[in-house]
Amino acid sequence: PIIVILVIALIISLVLSNRVSKTIINPINSLDLDNPEKNDTYEELTPLLRKIANQNETINRQVKEAKQKQEEFRLITENMSEGLLVIDKFANILSYNGAALRLLGTDNVKSESVYSLNRSKEFRDTVEGALSGRHEESDLSPDGKFYNVIANPVRSGGKIIGAIIVIIDVTERTQREQLRREFTSNVSHELKTPLTSILGFAEIMKAGGAPEETVKEFSGIIYDEAKRLVTLVSDIIKISEL
């Protein structure tokens, strides 16, 4: 009889303890942790709920600031005329702007790998060099355009975690440089022709023995060529000003 009574008492105590524990735990399980200070529960939990509320405010503020900075970064990069690519150490694209896709001649990112945007050897060597820890530059010239690609490694804790790639359209600058070289070549040729004539006739006159009529003829030629030189120099000065 004593054992039976003990067993019955144990069962009753287990049932009662289970109900009591549920009664105690249910208010805790039903807490609204998104709005901790609005909960009506045990007074002992008030300091904890207040701390959670403060942490929620801090987290929400940090998330808001992060989103604002992300939006600012997006606006800045999307309004850049230069292309911008951010990649990880495996050459996978983490971030990019519209200019990068436009300059590389694509509308969307078809693969995670940055090599899918441009498969030229120059581009690959530049990316691999940056991921190896070096500053790299290369020139691309697709479809008559000229692009300068600049890549720099990104380090954290002494380790390379990725790279930043900037693509600059230098087509206009390259074309201007070509025009400048052509202009210099043409000017050199145009100046050389009259100078050669002047030197040739002056050398004959310097040697002496030429008839007076020939000297007059040579002098006229030298005069005309000198006027031509003056006109050419004036044109060059005017072009330089322009």
Short mmCIF file of C-alpha atoms in Angstrom, two decimals:
data_model
loop_
_atom_site.label_atom_id
_atom_site.label_comp_id
_atom_site.label_asym_id
_atom_site.label_seq_id
_atom_site.Cartn_x
_atom_site.Cartn_y
_atom_site.Cartn_z
CA PRO A 1 0.00 0.00 0.00
CA ILE A 2 2.79 2.46 0.76
CA ILE A 3 4.41 1.87 -2.65
CA VAL A 4 1.06 2.32 -4.41
CA ILE A 5 0.47 5.57 -2.52
CA LEU A 6 3.97 6.79 -3.44
CA VAL A 7 3.45 5.95 -7.10
CA ILE A 8 0.10 7.74 -7.17
CA ALA A 9 1.63 10.74 -5.39
CA LEU A 10 4.50 10.82 -7.91
CA ILE A 11 2.11 10.72 -10.84
CA ILE A 12 -0.02 13.49 -9.35
CA SER A 13 3.06 15.60 -8.66
CA LEU A 14 4.30 15.13 -12.23
CA VAL A 15 0.95 16.19 -13.66
CA LEU A 16 0.73 19.19 -11.36
CA SER A 17 4.34 20.24 -12.02
CA ASN A 18 3.75 19.97 -15.75
CA ARG A 19 0.68 22.19 -15.54
CA VAL A 20 2.44 24.68 -13.29
CA SER A 21 5.48 24.83 -15.55
CA LYS A 22 3.26 25.43 -18.58
CA THR A 23 1.47 28.18 -16.71
CA ILE A 24 4.83 29.79 -15.95
CA ILE A 25 6.43 29.21 -19.37
CA ASN A 26 3.49 30.14 -21.63
CA PRO A 27 3.71 33.91 -20.92
CA ILE A 28 7.43 33.76 -21.67
CA ASN A 29 6.97 31.82 -24.92
CA SER A 30 4.30 34.27 -26.08
CA LEU A 31 6.52 37.33 -25.62
CA ASP A 32 6.58 39.78 -28.56
CA LEU A 33 10.32 40.35 -28.92
CA ASP A 34 9.78 42.82 -31.78
CA ASN A 35 8.03 45.11 -29.29
CA PRO A 36 9.53 44.04 -25.95
CA GLU A 37 8.27 46.98 -23.89
CA LYS A 38 4.62 46.31 -24.83
CA ASN A 39 4.57 42.89 -23.15
CA ASP A 40 2.57 42.43 -19.96
CA THR A 41 4.51 39.71 -18.14
CA TYR A 42 6.63 39.04 -15.08
CA GLU A 43 8.18 42.07 -13.45
CA GLU A 44 11.47 40.18 -13.17
CA LEU A 45 11.73 40.12 -16.98
CA THR A 46 11.38 43.89 -17.34
CA PRO A 47 15.17 44.66 -17.33
CA LEU A 48 15.77 41.93 -19.93
CA LEU A 49 12.93 43.16 -22.14
CA ARG A 50 14.20 46.74 -21.87
CA LYS A 51 17.68 45.59 -22.93
CA ILE A 52 16.22 43.69 -25.88
CA ALA A 53 14.26 46.81 -26.86
CA ASN A 54 17.44 48.91 -26.81
CA GLN A 55 19.27 46.31 -28.89
CA ASN A 56 16.40 46.26 -31.40
CA GLU A 57 16.61 50.04 -31.75
CA THR A 58 20.37 49.84 -32.29
CA ILE A 59 20.03 47.06 -34.89
CA ASN A 60 17.23 48.89 -36.73
CA ARG A 61 19.28 52.09 -36.81
CA GLN A 62 22.35 50.26 -38.12
CA VAL A 63 20.30 48.44 -40.77
CA LYS A 64 18.77 51.77 -41.85
CA GLU A 65 22.20 53.40 -42.08
CA ALA A 66 23.57 50.42 -44.03
CA LYS A 67 20.68 50.58 -46.50
CA GLN A 68 21.17 54.33 -46.89
CA LYS A 69 24.90 53.92 -47.56
CA GLN A 70 24.16 51.09 -49.99
CA GLU A 71 21.70 53.29 -51.86
CA GLU A 72 24.20 56.18 -51.93
CA PHE A 73 26.87 53.82 -53.28
CA ARG A 74 24.46 52.54 -55.93
CA LEU A 75 23.53 56.09 -57.03
CA ILE A 76 27.18 57.12 -57.23
CA THR A 77 28.30 54.06 -59.20
CA GLU A 78 25.32 54.12 -61.56
CA ASN A 79 26.08 57.74 -62.46
CA MET A 80 29.75 57.01 -63.19
CA SER A 81 30.89 57.05 -66.78
CA GLU A 82 33.60 54.56 -65.77
CA GLY A 83 32.79 50.90 -65.38
CA LEU A 84 33.18 49.43 -61.87
CA LEU A 85 33.47 45.74 -60.96
CA VAL A 86 34.02 44.28 -57.50
CA ILE A 87 35.08 40.62 -57.40
CA ASP A 88 36.03 38.11 -54.72
CA LYS A 89 39.23 36.05 -54.59
CA PHE A 90 37.66 33.44 -56.86
CA ALA A 91 36.96 36.07 -59.57
CA ASN A 92 33.22 35.94 -58.91
CA ILE A 93 31.31 39.20 -59.36
CA LEU A 94 30.11 40.78 -56.11
CA SER A 95 29.00 44.15 -57.45
CA TYR A 96 28.95 46.08 -60.73
CA ASN A 97 27.44 49.17 -62.32
CA GLY A 98 25.66 49.69 -65.61
CA ALA A 99 28.66 51.40 -67.22
CA ALA A 100 30.77 48.25 -66.78
CA LEU A 101 28.26 46.15 -68.70
CA ARG A 102 27.85 48.83 -71.39
CA LEU A 103 31.60 49.23 -71.93
CA LEU A 104 32.13 45.47 -72.07
CA GLY A 105 29.30 45.13 -74.59
CA THR A 106 26.73 43.14 -72.62
CA ASP A 107 23.26 43.76 -71.21
CA ASN A 108 23.32 41.45 -68.20
CA VAL A 109 25.56 39.22 -66.13
CA LYS A 110 25.19 35.70 -67.51
CA SER A 111 27.58 34.06 -65.05
CA GLU A 112 29.10 34.68 -61.63
CA SER A 113 32.60 34.68 -63.12
CA VAL A 114 34.00 38.04 -64.21
CA TYR A 115 35.67 36.30 -67.15
CA SER A 116 32.26 35.82 -68.74
CA LEU A 117 32.15 39.59 -69.39
CA ASN A 118 35.32 39.61 -71.46
CA ARG A 119 37.32 36.59 -72.60
CA SER A 120 40.37 38.40 -73.97
CA LYS A 121 43.83 37.44 -72.72
CA GLU A 122 44.58 41.04 -71.69
CA PHE A 123 41.51 41.19 -69.44
CA ARG A 124 42.22 37.79 -67.87
CA ASP A 125 45.88 38.65 -67.20
CA THR A 126 44.83 41.93 -65.56
CA VAL A 127 42.33 40.23 -63.24
CA GLU A 128 44.70 37.40 -62.33
CA GLY A 129 47.49 39.89 -61.62
CA ALA A 130 45.26 41.90 -59.25
CA LEU A 131 44.16 38.72 -57.43
CA SER A 132 47.86 37.90 -57.06
CA GLY A 133 48.39 41.19 -55.22
CA ARG A 134 49.64 43.49 -57.97
CA HIS A 135 48.37 46.73 -59.48
CA GLU A 136 47.57 45.92 -63.10
CA GLU A 137 46.61 47.92 -66.19
CA SER A 138 45.78 46.85 -69.72
CA ASP A 139 44.21 48.22 -72.89
CA LEU A 140 41.25 46.71 -74.70
CA SER A 141 40.15 47.69 -78.20
CA PRO A 142 36.91 45.95 -79.14
CA ASP A 143 34.95 47.16 -82.21
CA GLY A 144 37.17 50.19 -82.81
CA LYS A 145 36.82 51.40 -79.23
CA PHE A 146 39.69 51.86 -76.77
CA TYR A 147 39.34 51.01 -73.07
CA ASN A 148 41.83 51.23 -70.22
CA VAL A 149 41.33 48.54 -67.55
CA ILE A 150 42.78 49.21 -64.07
CA ALA A 151 42.68 46.50 -61.38
CA ASN A 152 43.78 46.70 -57.76
CA PRO A 153 43.76 43.98 -55.08
CA VAL A 154 41.60 44.29 -51.96
CA ARG A 155 43.28 43.14 -48.74
CA SER A 156 41.90 42.33 -45.31
CA GLY A 157 44.04 41.12 -42.45
CA GLY A 158 47.01 40.78 -44.76
CA LYS A 159 45.12 38.46 -47.10
CA ILE A 160 43.77 39.20 -50.57
CA ILE A 161 39.98 38.86 -50.49
CA GLY A 162 39.20 40.20 -53.95
CA ALA A 163 39.84 43.03 -56.40
CA ILE A 164 38.34 46.25 -57.74
CA ILE A 165 38.33 46.74 -61.51
CA VAL A 166 37.78 50.12 -63.18
CA ILE A 167 37.14 50.37 -66.93
CA ILE A 168 37.72 53.76 -68.58
CA ASP A 169 36.67 54.68 -72.10
CA VAL A 170 39.76 56.35 -73.63
CA THR A 171 38.51 56.23 -77.23
CA GLU A 172 38.35 60.01 -77.64
CA ARG A 173 41.74 60.52 -76.00
CA THR A 174 43.34 57.83 -78.18
CA GLN A 175 41.82 59.28 -81.34
CA ARG A 176 43.05 62.76 -80.39
CA GLU A 177 46.53 61.34 -79.86
CA GLN A 178 46.43 59.72 -83.30
CA LEU A 179 45.32 63.01 -84.85
CA ARG A 180 48.13 64.81 -83.03
CA ARG A 181 50.72 62.38 -84.40
CA GLU A 182 49.31 62.72 -87.92
CA PHE A 183 49.32 66.51 -87.59
CA THR A 184 52.93 66.52 -86.37
CA SER A 185 53.97 64.29 -89.25
CA ASN A 186 52.21 66.49 -91.81
CA VAL A 187 53.64 69.70 -90.32
CA SER A 188 57.15 68.24 -90.36
CA HIS A 189 56.78 67.33 -94.03
CA GLU A 190 55.34 70.72 -94.98
CA LEU A 191 58.11 72.59 -93.17
CA LYS A 192 60.86 70.39 -94.53
CA THR A 193 60.01 71.01 -98.20
CA PRO A 194 60.52 74.82 -98.30
CA LEU A 195 63.50 74.61 -95.94
CA THR A 196 65.19 72.13 -98.28
CA SER A 197 64.67 74.48 -101.23
CA ILE A 198 66.00 77.48 -99.30
CA LEU A 199 69.08 75.59 -98.13
CA GLY A 200 69.77 74.23 -101.62
CA PHE A 201 69.59 77.58 -103.41
CA ALA A 202 71.42 79.38 -100.58
CA GLU A 203 74.25 76.86 -100.80
CA ILE A 204 74.62 77.50 -104.56
CA MET A 205 74.67 81.25 -104.01
CA LYS A 206 77.17 80.90 -101.16
CA ALA A 207 79.55 78.97 -103.40
CA GLY A 208 79.63 81.98 -105.79
CA GLY A 209 80.23 82.00 -109.53
CA ALA A 210 76.54 82.02 -110.41
CA PRO A 211 75.37 84.58 -112.99
CA GLU A 212 73.57 87.65 -111.67
CA GLU A 213 70.33 86.63 -113.39
CA THR A 214 70.52 83.19 -111.71
CA VAL A 215 71.20 84.83 -108.33
CA LYS A 216 68.10 87.00 -108.75
CA GLU A 217 66.05 83.96 -109.72
CA PHE A 218 67.33 82.02 -106.72
CA SER A 219 66.66 84.99 -104.43
CA GLY A 220 63.07 85.12 -105.66
CA ILE A 221 62.62 81.41 -105.00
CA ILE A 222 64.14 81.79 -101.52
CA TYR A 223 61.81 84.72 -100.84
CA ASP A 224 58.73 82.79 -101.95
CA GLU A 225 59.69 79.74 -99.89
CA ALA A 226 60.37 81.95 -96.85
CA LYS A 227 56.89 83.50 -97.23
CA ARG A 228 55.48 80.00 -97.43
CA LEU A 229 57.27 79.12 -94.19
CA VAL A 230 55.89 82.22 -92.46
CA THR A 231 52.36 81.28 -93.59
CA LEU A 232 52.80 77.72 -92.33
CA VAL A 233 54.08 78.90 -88.94
CA SER A 234 51.13 81.33 -88.64
CA ASP A 235 48.72 78.48 -89.43
CA ILE A 236 50.37 76.25 -86.81
CA ILE A 237 50.09 78.99 -84.17
CA LYS A 238 46.43 79.53 -85.03
CA ILE A 239 45.71 75.78 -84.83
CA SER A 240 47.48 75.59 -81.47
CA GLU A 241 45.31 78.40 -80.13
CA LEU A 242 42.19 76.68 -81.38
#
